[in-house]
Coordinates of C-alpha atoms and ligand atoms in Angstrom, one line a residue:
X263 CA 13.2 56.3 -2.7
X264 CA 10.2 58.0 -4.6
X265 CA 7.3 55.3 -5.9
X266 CA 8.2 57.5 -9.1
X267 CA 11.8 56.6 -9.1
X268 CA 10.8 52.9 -8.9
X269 CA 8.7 52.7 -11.4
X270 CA 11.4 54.2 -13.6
X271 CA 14.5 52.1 -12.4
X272 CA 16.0 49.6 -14.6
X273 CA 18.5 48.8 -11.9
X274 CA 18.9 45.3 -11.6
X275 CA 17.3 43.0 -8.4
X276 CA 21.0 42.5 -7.1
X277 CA 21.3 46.0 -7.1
X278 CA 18.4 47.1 -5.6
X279 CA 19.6 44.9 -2.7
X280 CA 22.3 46.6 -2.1
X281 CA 20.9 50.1 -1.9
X282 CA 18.4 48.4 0.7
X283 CA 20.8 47.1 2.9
X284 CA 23.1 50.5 2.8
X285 CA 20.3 52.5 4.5
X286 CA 20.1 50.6 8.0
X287 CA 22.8 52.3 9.7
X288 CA 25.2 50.3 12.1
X289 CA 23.7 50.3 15.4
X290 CA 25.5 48.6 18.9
X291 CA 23.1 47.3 21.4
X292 CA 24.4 46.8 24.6
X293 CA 22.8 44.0 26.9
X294 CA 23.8 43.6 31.0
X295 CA 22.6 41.2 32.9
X296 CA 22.6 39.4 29.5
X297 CA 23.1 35.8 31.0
X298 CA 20.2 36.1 33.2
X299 CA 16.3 34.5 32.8
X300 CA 16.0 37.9 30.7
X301 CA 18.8 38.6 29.4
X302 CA 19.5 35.5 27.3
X303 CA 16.2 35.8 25.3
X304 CA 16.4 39.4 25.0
X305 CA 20.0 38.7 23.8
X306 CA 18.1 36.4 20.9
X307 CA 15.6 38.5 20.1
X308 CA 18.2 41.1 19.5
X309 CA 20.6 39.2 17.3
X310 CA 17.1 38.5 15.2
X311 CA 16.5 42.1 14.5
X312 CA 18.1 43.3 11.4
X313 CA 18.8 47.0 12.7
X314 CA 21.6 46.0 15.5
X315 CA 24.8 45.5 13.4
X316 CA 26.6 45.0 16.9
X317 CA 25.4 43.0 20.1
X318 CA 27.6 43.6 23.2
X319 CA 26.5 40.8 26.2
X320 CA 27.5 41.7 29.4
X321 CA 26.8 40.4 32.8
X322 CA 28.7 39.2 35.8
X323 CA 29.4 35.7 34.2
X324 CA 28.3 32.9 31.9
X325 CA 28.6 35.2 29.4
X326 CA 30.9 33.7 26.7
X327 CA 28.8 30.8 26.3
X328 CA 25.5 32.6 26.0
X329 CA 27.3 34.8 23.1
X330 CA 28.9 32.1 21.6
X331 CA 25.6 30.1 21.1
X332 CA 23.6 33.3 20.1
X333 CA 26.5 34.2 17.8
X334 CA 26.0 31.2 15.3
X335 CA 22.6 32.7 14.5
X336 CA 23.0 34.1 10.6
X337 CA 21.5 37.4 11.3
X338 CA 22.9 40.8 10.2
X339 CA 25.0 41.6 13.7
X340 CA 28.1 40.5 15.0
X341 CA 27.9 39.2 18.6
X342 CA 30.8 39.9 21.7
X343 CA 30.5 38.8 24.8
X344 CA 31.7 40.8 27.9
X345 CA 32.4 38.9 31.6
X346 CA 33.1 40.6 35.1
X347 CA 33.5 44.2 35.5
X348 CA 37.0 44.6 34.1
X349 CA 35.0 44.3 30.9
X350 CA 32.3 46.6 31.2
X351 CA 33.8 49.1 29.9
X352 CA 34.5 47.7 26.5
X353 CA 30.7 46.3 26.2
X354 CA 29.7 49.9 26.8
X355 CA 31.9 51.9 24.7
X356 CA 29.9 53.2 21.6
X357 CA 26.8 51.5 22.2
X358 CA 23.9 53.4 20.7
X359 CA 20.9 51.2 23.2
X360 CA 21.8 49.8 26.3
X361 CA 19.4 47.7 27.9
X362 CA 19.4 46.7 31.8
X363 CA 17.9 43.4 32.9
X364 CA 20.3 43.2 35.7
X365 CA 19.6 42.1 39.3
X366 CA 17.3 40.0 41.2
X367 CA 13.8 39.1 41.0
X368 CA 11.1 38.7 42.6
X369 CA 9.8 35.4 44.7
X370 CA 6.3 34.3 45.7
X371 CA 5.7 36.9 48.9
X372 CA 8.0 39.4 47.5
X373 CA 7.1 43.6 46.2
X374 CA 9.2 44.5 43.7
X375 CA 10.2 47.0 46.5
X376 CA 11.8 44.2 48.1
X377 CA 14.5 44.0 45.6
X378 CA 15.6 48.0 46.3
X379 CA 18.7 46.7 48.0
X380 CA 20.4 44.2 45.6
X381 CA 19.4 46.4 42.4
X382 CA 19.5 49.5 43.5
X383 CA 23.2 49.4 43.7
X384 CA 23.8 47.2 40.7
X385 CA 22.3 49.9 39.1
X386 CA 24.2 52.7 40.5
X387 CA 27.6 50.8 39.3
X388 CA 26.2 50.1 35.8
X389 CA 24.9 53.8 35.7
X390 CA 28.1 55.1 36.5
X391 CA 30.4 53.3 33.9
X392 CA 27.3 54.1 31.2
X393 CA 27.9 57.7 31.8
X394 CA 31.8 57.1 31.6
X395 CA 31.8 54.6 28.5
X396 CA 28.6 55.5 26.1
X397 CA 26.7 58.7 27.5
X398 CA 24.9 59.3 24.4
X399 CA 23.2 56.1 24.8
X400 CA 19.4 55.2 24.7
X401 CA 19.3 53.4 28.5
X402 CA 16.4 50.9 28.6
X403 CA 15.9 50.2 32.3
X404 CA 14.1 47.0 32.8
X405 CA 15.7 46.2 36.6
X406 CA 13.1 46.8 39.6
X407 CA 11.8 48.6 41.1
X408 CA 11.9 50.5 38.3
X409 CA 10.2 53.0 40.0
X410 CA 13.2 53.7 42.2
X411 CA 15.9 52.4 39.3
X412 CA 14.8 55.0 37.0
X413 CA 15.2 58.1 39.2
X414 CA 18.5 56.3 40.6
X415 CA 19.9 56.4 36.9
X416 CA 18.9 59.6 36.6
X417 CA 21.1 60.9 39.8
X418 CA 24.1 59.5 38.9
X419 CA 23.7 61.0 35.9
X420 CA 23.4 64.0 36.6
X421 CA 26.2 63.5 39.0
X422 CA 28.6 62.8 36.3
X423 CA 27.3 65.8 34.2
X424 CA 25.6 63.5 31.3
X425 CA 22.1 63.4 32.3
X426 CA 19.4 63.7 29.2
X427 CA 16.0 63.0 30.4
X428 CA 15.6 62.3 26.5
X429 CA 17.4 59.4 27.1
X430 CA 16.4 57.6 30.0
X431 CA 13.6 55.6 30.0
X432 CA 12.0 52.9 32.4
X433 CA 11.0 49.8 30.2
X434 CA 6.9 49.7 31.2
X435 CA 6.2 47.8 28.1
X436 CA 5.6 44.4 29.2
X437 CA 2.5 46.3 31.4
X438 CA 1.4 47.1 27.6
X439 CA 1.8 44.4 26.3
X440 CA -0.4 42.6 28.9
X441 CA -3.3 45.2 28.6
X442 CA -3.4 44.6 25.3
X443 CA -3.4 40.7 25.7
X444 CA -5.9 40.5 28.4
X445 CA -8.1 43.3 26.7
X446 CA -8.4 41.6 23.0
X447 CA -9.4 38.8 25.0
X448 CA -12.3 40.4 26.7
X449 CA -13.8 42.1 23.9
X450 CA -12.7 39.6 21.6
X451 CA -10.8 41.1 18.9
X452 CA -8.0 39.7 17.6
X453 CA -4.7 40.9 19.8
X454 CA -2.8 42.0 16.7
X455 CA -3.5 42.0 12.8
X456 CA -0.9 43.7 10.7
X457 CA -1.0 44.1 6.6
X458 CA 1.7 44.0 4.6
X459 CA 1.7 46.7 1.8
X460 CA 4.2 45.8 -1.5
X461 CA 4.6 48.4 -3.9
X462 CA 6.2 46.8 -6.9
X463 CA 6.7 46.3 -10.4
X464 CA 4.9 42.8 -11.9
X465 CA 6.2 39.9 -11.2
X466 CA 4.3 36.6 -11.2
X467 CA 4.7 34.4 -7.9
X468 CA 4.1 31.1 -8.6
X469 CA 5.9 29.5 -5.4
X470 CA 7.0 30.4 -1.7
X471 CA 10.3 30.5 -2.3
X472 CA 9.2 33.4 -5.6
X473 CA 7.0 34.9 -3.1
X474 CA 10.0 35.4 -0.4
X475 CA 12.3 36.4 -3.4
X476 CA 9.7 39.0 -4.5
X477 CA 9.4 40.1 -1.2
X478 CA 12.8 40.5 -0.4
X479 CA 13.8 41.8 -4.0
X480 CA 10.6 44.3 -4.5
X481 CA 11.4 48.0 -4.6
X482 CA 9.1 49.5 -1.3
X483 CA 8.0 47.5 1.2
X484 CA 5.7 49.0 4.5
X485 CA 2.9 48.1 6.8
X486 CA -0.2 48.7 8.0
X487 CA -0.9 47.8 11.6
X488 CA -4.1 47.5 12.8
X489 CA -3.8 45.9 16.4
X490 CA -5.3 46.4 20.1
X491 CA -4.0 49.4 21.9
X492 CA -4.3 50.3 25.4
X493 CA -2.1 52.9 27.1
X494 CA -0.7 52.2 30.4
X495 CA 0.6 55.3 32.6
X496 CA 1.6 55.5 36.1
X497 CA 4.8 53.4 37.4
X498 CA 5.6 49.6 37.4
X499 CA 4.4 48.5 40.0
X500 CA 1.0 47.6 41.5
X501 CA -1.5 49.9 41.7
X502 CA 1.2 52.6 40.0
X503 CA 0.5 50.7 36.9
X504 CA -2.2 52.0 35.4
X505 CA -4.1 50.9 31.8
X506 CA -6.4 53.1 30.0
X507 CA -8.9 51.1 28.9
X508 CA -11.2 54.3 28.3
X509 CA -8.9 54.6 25.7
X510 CA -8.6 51.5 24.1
X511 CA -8.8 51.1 20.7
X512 CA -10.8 49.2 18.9
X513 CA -13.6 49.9 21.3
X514 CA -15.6 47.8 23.4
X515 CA -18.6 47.8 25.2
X516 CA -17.3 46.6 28.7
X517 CA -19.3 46.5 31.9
X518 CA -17.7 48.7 34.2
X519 CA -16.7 45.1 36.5
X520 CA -14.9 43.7 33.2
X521 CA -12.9 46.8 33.4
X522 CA -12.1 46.2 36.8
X523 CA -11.4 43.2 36.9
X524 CA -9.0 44.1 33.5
X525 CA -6.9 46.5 35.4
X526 CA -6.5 44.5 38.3
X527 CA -5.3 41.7 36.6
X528 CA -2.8 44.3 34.3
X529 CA -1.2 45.4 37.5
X530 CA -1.0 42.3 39.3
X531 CA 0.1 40.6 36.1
X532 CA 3.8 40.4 37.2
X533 CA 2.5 38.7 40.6
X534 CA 0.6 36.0 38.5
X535 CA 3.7 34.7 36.9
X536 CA 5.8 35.1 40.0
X537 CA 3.3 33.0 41.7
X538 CA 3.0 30.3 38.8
X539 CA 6.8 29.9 38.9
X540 CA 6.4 29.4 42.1
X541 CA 9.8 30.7 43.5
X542 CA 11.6 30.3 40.0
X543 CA 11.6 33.5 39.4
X544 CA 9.5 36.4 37.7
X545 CA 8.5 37.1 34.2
X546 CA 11.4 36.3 32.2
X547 CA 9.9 35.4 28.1
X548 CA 7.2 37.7 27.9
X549 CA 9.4 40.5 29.4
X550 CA 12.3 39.4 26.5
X551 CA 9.5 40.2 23.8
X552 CA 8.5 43.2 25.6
X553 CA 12.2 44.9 25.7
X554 CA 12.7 43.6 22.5
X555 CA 10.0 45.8 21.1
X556 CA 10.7 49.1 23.6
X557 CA 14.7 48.6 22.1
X558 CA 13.3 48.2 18.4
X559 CA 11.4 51.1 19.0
X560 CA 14.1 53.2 20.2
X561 CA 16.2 52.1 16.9
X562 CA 13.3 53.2 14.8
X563 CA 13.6 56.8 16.6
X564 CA 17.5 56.9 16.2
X565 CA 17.0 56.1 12.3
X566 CA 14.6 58.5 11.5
X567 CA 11.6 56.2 11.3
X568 CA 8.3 58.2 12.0
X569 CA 5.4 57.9 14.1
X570 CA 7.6 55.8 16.8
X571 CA 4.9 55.9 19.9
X572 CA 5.3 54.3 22.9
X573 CA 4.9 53.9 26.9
X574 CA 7.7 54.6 28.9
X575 CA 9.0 55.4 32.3
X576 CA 10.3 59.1 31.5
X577 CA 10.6 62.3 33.3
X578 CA 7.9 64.3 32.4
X579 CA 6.1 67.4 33.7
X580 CA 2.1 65.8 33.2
X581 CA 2.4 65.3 36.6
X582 CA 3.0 66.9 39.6
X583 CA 5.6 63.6 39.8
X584 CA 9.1 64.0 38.6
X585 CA 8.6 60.4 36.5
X586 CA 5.5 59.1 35.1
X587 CA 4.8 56.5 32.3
X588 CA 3.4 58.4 29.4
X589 CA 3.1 58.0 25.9
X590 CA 6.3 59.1 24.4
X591 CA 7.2 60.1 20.9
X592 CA 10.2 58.7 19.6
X593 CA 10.1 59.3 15.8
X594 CA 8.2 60.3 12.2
X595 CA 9.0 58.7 8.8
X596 CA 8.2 55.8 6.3
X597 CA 9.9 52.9 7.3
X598 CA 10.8 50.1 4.7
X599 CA 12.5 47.3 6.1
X600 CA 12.7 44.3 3.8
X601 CA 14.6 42.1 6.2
X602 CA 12.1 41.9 8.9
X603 CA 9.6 41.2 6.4
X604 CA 11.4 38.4 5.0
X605 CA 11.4 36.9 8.7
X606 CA 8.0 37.0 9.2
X607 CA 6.3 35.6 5.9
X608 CA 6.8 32.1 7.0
X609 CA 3.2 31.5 8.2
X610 CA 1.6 29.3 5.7
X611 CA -1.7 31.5 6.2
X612 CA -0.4 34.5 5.2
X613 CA 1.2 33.0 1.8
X614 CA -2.6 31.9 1.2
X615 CA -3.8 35.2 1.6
X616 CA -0.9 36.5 -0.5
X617 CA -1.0 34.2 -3.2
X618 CA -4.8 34.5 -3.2
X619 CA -3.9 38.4 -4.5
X620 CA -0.8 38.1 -6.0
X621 CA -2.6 35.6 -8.7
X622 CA -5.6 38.5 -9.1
X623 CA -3.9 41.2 -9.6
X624 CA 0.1 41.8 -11.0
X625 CA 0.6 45.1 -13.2
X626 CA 2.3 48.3 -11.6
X627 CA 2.2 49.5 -7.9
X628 CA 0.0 45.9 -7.1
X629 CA -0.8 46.3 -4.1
X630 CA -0.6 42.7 -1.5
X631 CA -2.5 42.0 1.3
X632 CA -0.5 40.1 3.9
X633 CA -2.2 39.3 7.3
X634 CA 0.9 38.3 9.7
X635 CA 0.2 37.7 13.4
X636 CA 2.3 39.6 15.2
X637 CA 2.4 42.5 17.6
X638 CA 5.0 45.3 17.2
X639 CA 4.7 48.9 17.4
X640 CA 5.8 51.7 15.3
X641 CA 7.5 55.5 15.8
X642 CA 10.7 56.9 16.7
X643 CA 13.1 59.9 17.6
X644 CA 17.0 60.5 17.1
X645 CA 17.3 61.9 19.8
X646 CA 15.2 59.5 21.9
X647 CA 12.0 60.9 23.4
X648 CA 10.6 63.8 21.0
X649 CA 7.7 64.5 22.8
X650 CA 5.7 63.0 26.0
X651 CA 2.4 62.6 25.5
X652 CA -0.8 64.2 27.6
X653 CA -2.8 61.7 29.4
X654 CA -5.6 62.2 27.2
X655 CA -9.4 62.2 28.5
X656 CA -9.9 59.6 31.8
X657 CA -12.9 58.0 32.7
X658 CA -13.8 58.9 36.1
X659 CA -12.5 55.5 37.7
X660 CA -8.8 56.2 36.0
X661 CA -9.1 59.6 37.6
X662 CA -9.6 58.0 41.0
X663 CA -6.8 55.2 40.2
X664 CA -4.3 58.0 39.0
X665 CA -5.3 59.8 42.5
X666 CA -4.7 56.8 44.8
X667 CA -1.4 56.0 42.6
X668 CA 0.3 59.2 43.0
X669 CA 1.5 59.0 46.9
X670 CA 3.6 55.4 46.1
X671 CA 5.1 56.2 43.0
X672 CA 6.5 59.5 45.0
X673 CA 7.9 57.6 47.7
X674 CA 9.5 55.0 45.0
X675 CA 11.2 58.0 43.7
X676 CA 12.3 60.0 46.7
X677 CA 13.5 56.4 47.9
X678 CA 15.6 56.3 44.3
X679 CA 17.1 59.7 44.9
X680 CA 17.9 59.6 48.5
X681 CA 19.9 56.6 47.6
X682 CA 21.7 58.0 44.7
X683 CA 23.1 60.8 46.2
X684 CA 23.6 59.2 49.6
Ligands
NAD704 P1 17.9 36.7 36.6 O1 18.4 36.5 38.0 O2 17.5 35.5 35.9 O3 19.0 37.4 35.8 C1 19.7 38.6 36.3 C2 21.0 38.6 35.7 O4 21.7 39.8 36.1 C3 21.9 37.4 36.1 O5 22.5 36.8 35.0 C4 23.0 38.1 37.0 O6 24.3 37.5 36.9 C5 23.0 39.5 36.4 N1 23.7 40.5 37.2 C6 23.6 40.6 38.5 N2 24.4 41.7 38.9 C7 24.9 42.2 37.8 C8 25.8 43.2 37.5 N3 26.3 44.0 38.5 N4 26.1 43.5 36.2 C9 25.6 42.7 35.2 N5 24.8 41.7 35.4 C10 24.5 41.4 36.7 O7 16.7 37.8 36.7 P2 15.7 38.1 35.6 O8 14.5 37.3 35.7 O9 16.4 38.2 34.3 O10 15.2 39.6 36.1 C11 16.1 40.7 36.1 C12 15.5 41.9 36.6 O11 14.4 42.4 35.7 C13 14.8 41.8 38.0 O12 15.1 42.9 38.8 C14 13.3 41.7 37.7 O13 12.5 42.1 38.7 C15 13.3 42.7 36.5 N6 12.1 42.6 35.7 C16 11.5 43.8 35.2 C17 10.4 43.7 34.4 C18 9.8 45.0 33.9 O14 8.7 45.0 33.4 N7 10.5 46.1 33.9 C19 9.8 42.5 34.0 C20 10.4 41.3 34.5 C21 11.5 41.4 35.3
LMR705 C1 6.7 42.0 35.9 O1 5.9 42.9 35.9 O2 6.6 40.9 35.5 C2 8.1 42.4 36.5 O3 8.1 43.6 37.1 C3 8.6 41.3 37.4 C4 7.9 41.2 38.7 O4 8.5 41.1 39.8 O5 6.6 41.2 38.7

């Protein structure tokens, strides 16, 4: 709706609601491996995000409890949960995401090459009743090596005659998400600051419980985030993984050791919680959050939100490699969401800072400040990937890095092919 229209509406609050809640179109997420170290936070985070009306757990067991527990949560979707393969199919059919943390990881020792003969044909048998059961899906591949698990998806797709390359992409986001972590700490900026922007008719907010009404009731609700961002291209793995910190924004003056040192410790990241679990496993929580965001993202796209940008595992033609992690595209449009908001105005120092305004200034279109802390990215496509992005300028050491990368990540992909079609 038009600012204008807003400003002339006499519609009532209850009504307004409803028009709000009509515009998020029903969306089925599909998760497998679901019960797993990933999959049951992933599940959670999913069940919290107001644009998944229906949230289909599947993995080889334990699967009724997990959805029975994460079903009580009072959040827009309704949960069903999927066990053994005779069920498969039914967690699959219509789903608009499906997202794969199935298989093994890694222990201390381990590559995540080592792990290419468990996954790489649980993936093949997931692939294959993905292309039978939802092939318009968005398939968020999180499984290692996802340099190998990517291109293997991609063969048995295009065996079964449903391969979109718009619609396969390896989940690199948690190498993002770490970049951007381990950079803001470096330069010292904070990892992620995002403003809230109401556009609304007066009102006066005298409590939290007005300010949460206001919020929720108001008539155009977006944000402004202003956060760290570092691009990571390559693969997953290693020295594939590859940040940009010549790219980073907001800039830094780092010696060229600290950037070093940085990338190192972005593509050994995985190893550093592998070894600090010490045989428990590999990064379970932070990878959750990190598909949580890559899934939201791809929502965003499939709804029409704009400016949807993100890192992904996609074929692409920058390279002379069939797959690379680029910058993708996924959408373009203003995005209101009033749900989400609500969710996140619970931090006491953001009510300060809103209250702070709100008691300044009330007339037409006031504009509110809201500083929340926390990271997410924005832009999507409806068709999944709209455009890969270039690499952009690299400073002379990335060149070197996305030299030396280039002969692993094609084995990891010849590997992933020879297998498919074996
Ligand atoms: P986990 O062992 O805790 O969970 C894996 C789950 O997959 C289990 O519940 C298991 O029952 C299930 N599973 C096994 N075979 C299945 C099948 N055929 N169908 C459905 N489900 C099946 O492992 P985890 O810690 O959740 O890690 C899962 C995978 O994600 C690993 O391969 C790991 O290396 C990978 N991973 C990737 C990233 C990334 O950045 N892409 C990050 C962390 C972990
Ligand atoms: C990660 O980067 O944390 C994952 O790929 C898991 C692993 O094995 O390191």
């Amino acid at each position: 709706r038009s600012i204008k229209s807003l400003t002339t509406s006499s519609s009532s609050h209850i009504l307004r609601r409803g028009y709000a809640s009509e515009a998020v179109p029903d969306r089925k997420v599909a998760v497998l491996g679901a019960a797993g170290g990933i999959g049951q936070p992933l599940a959670l985070l999913m069940k919290l995000n107001p644009l998944v009306s229906s949230l289909a757990l599947y993995d080889i067991a334990n699967t009724p409890g997990v959805a029975a527990d994460v079903s009580h949560i009072n959040t827009r979707s309704e949960v069903y949960g999927y066990s053994g393969e005779a069920e498969l199919g039914k967690a699959l059919e219509g789903a608009d995401v499906v997202i794969i943390p199935a298989g093994v990881p890694r222990k201390p020792g381990m590559t995540r090459d080592d792990l290419f003969n468990i996954n790489a044909g649980i993936v093949k048998g997931l692939c294959e009743a993905i292309a039978k059961h939802c092939p318009q899906a968005l398939v968020n591949m999180i499984s290692n090596p996802v340099n190998s698990t990517v291109p293997i998806a991609a063969e048995i797709f295009k065996k079964a005659g449903t391969y979109d390359p718009k619609r396969l992409f390896g989940v690199t986001t948690l190498d993002v998400v770490r970049a951007k972590t381990f950079y803001a700490g470096k330069a010292k900026v904070p990892v992620a600051e995002r403003r809230l922007i109401i556009f609304c008719n007066s009102s006066l907010i005298l409590s939290k419980g007005m300010l949460d009404m206001w919020i929720y009731y108001s008539d155009l609700v977006f944000f402004l985030v202003s956060e760290v961002n570092v691009p990571v291209v390559g693969g997953h793995a290693g020295i594939t993984i590859l940040p940009l910190f010549s790219q980073a924004t907001p800039k830094a003056n780092l010696s060229d050791a600290e950037i070093t040192a940085l990338t190192k410790r972005t593509q050994d990241g995985g190893t550093e919680v592998v070894e600090a679990k010490a045989g428990k496993g590999s990064a379970t929580l932070s990878m959750a959050y990190a598909g949580a965001v890559f899934a939201d993202a791809c929502l965003k796209g499939l709804n029409g939100a704009s400016d949807v940008v993100e890192c992904s595992f996609v074929q692409s033609t920058i390279t002379e490699l069939p797959f690379f992690a680029s910058k993708v595209i996924l959408a373009t449009l203003f995005e209101h969401n009033k749900l989400f908001v609500r969710l996140n105005i619970s931090d006491d120092k953001s009510i300060a800072v809103h209250m702070h305004f709100a008691v300044e200034v009330l007339y037409f279109y006031t504009i509110v400040n809201i500083v929340l802390f926390l990271c997410l990215q924005v832009r999507l496509g409806k068709n999944g990937v709209e455009e890969v992005l270039g690499l952009g300028p690299l400073s002379d050491y990335e060149k070197e890095g996305l030299e030396k990368l280039k002969p692993e990540l094609q084995s990891s992909i010849e590997k992933g092919i020879k297998f498919a079609n074996q």
